[in-house]
Coordinates of C-alpha atoms and ligand atoms in Angstrom, one line a residue:
X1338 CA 20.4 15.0 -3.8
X1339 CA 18.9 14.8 -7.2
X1340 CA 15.6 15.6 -7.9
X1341 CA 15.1 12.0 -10.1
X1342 CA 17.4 9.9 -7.5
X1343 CA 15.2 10.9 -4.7
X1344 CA 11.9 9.9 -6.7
X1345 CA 14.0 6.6 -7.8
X1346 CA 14.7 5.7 -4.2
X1347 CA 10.9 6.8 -3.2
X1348 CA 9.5 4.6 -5.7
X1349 CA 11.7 1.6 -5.1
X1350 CA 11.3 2.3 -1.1
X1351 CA 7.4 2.0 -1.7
X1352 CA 6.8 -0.8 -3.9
X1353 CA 6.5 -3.5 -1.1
X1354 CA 4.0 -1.2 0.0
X1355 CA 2.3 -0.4 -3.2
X1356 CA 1.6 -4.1 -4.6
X1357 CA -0.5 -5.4 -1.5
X1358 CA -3.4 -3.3 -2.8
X1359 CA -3.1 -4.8 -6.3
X1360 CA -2.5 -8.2 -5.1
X1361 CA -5.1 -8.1 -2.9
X1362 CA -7.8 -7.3 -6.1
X1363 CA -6.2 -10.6 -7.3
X1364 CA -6.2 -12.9 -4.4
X1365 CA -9.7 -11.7 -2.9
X1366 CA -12.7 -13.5 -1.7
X1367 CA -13.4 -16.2 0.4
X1368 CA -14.4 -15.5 4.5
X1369 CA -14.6 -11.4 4.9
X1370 CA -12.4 -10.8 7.9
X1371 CA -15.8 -8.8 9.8
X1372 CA -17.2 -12.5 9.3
X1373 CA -20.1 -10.3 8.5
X1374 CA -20.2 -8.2 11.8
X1375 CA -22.1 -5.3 12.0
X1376 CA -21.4 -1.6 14.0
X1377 CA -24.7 0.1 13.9
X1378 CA -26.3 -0.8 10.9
X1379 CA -23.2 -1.0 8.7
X1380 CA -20.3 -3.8 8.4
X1381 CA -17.7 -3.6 10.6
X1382 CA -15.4 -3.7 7.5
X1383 CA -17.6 -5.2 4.7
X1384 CA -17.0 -7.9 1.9
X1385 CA -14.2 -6.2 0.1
X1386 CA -11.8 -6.9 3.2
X1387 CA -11.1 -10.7 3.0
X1388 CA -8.6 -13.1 5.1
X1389 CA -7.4 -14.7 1.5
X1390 CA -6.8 -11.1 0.1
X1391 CA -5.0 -9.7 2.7
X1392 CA -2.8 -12.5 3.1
X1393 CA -2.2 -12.3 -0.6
X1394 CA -1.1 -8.5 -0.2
X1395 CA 1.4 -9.2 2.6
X1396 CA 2.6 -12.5 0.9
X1397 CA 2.8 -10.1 -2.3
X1398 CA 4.9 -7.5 -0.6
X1399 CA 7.2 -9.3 1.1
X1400 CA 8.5 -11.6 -1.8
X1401 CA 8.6 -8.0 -4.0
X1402 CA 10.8 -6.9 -0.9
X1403 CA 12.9 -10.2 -1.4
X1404 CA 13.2 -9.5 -5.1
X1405 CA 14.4 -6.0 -4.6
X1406 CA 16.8 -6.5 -2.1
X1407 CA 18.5 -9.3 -4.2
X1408 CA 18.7 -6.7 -7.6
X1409 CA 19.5 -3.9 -5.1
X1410 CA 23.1 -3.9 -5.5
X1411 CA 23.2 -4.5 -9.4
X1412 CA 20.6 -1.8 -9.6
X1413 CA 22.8 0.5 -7.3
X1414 CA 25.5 0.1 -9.6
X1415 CA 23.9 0.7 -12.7
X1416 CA 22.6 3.9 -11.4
X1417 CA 25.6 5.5 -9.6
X1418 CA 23.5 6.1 -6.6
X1419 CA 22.1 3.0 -3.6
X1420 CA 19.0 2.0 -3.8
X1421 CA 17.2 0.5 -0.3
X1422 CA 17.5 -3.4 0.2
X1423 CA 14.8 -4.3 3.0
X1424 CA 15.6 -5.8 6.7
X1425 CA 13.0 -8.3 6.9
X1426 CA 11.5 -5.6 9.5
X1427 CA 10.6 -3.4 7.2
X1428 CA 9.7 -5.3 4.5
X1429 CA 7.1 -6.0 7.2
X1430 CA 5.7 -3.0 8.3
X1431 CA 5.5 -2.2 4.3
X1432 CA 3.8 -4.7 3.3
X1433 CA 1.7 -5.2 6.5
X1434 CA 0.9 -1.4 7.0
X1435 CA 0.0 -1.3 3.6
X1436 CA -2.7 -3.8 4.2
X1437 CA -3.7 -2.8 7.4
X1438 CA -4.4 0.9 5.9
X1439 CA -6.2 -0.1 3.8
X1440 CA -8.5 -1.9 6.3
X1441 CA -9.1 0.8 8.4
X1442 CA -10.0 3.1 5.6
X1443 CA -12.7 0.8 5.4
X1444 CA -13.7 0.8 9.0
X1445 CA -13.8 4.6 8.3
X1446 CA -16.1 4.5 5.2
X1447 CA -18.8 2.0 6.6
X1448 CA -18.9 4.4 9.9
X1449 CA -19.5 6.9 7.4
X1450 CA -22.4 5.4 5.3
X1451 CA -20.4 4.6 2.5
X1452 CA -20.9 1.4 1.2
X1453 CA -18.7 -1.2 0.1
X1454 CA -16.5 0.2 -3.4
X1455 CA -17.8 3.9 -3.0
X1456 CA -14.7 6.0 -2.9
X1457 CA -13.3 8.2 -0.6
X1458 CA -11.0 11.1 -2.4
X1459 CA -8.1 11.0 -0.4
X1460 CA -8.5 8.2 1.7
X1461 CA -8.0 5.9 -1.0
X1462 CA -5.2 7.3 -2.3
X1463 CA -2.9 7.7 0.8
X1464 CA -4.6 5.2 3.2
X1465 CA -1.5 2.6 2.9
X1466 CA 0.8 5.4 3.2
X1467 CA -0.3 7.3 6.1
X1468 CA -0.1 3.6 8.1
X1469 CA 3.5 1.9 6.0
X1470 CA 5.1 4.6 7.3
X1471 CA 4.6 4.5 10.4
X1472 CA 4.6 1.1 10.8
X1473 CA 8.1 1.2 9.1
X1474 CA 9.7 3.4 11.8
X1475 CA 8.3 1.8 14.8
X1476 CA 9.6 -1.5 13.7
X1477 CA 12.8 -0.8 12.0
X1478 CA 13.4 2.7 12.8
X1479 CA 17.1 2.8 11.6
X1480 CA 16.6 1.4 8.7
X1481 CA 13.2 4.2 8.0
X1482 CA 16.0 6.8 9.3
X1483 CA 18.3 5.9 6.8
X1484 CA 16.5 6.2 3.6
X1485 CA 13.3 8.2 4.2
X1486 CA 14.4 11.5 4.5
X1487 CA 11.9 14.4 4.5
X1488 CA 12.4 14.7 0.7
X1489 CA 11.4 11.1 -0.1
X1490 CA 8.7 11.1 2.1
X1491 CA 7.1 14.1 0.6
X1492 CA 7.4 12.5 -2.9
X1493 CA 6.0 9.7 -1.7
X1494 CA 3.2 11.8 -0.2
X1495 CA 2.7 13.8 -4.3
X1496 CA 3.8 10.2 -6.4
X1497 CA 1.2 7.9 -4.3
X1498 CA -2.2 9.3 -5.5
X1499 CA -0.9 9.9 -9.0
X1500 CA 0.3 6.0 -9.3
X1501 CA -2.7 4.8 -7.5
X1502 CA -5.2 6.7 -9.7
X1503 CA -3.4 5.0 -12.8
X1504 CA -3.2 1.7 -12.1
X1505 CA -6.5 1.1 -10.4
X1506 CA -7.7 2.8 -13.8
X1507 CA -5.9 -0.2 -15.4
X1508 CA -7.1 -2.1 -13.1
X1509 CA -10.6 -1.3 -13.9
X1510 CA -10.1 -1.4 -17.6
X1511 CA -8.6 -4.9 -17.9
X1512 CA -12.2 -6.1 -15.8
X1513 CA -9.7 -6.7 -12.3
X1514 CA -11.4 -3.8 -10.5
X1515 CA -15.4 -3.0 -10.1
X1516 CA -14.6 0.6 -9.4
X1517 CA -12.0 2.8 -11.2
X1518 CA -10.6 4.0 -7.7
Ligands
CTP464 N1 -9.6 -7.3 -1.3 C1 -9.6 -8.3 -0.4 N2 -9.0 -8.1 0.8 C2 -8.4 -6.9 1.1 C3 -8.4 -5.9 0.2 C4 -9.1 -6.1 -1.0 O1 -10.2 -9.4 -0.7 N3 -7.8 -6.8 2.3 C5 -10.3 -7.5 -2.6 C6 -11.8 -7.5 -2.5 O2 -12.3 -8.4 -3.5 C7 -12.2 -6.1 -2.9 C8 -11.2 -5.7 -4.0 O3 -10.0 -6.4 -3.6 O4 -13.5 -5.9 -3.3 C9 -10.9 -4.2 -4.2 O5 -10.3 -3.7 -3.0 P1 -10.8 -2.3 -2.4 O6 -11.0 -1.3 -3.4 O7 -9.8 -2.0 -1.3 O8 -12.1 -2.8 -1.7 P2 -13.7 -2.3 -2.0 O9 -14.4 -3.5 -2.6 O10 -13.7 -1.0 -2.7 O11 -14.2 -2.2 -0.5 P3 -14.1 -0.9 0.5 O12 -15.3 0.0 0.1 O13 -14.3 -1.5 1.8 O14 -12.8 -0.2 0.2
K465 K1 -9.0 0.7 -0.8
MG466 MG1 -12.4 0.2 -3.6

């Protein structure tokens, strides 16, 4: 397989799972899902994890999963190679997983003294992955069979942090973001 298909199908096969974050920045605030619990003498989770945000990010994903999966046969045609279109399953576990990474990396910084918005080199950067995936081949595991092969997954793995880096630096430049990470 090409090197650019594979990074074509890697990319398209991720976006449900990249926008959550994104969409989350936008939708954010309201009720903290911790509801201001505490473990020890940090938040559970903190303030940056909201019920409003998260719902945003999984309602974000999903209808990005929807739009794909309705261009994904002009798109296949236009580029001579097919391009995923999402069972509802794993337009799920994307979109979800995404989200629910991204919480548990939070768990993981207040138990380790980091307050809310300090970064977390690597963690921030593959925290979405290192639970979509997973959460994609337990719920539709033919569907993860069919189109993330090892060599997809280990662009995914090198493309993540590069894409995440630059668009939370957008992010941050356009006022969206407190933190550039
Ligand atoms: N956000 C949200 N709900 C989520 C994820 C994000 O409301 N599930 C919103 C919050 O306003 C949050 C912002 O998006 O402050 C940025 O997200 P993120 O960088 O993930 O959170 P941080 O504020 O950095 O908090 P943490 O240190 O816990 O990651
Ligand atoms: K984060
Ligand atoms: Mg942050």
């Amino acid at each position: 397989m090409a090197v650019l298909e594979t990074v074509i199908i890697a990319f398209w096969a991720m976006i449900p799972a990249y926008v959550p974050n994104n969409a989350a920045v936008l939708g954010g605030g309201g009720r903290p899902i911790d509801g201001g619990r505490t473990m020890g003498d940090s938040r559970l989770l903190g303030d940056g994890k909201t019920w409003r945000g998260t719902a945003a990010g999984i309602a974000a994903g999903l209808v990005l999963a929807g739009v794909l999966t309705v261009l994904a046969g002009d798109v296949s045609d236009i580029l001579g190679f097919a391009v995923p279109e999402f069972a509802p399953l794993a337009a799920v576990g994307l979109a979800a997983g995404a989200m629910l990474g991204d919480i548990l990396a939070s768990f993981l910084k207040r138990r380790t003294g980091r307050q809310r918005g300090a970064m977390f080199p690597g963690l921030d950067q593959l925290d979405f992955v290192v639970v979509s995936l997973p959460l994609t081949a337990l719920l539709a595991p033919d569907w993860f069979r069919e189109w993330f092969s090892p060599a997809v997954i280990l662009v995914i793995v090198v493309l993540t942090p590069v894409l995440h880096v630059t668009t939370n630096m957008i992010a941050y430049k356009l006022g969206l973001k407190n933190e550039p990470w």
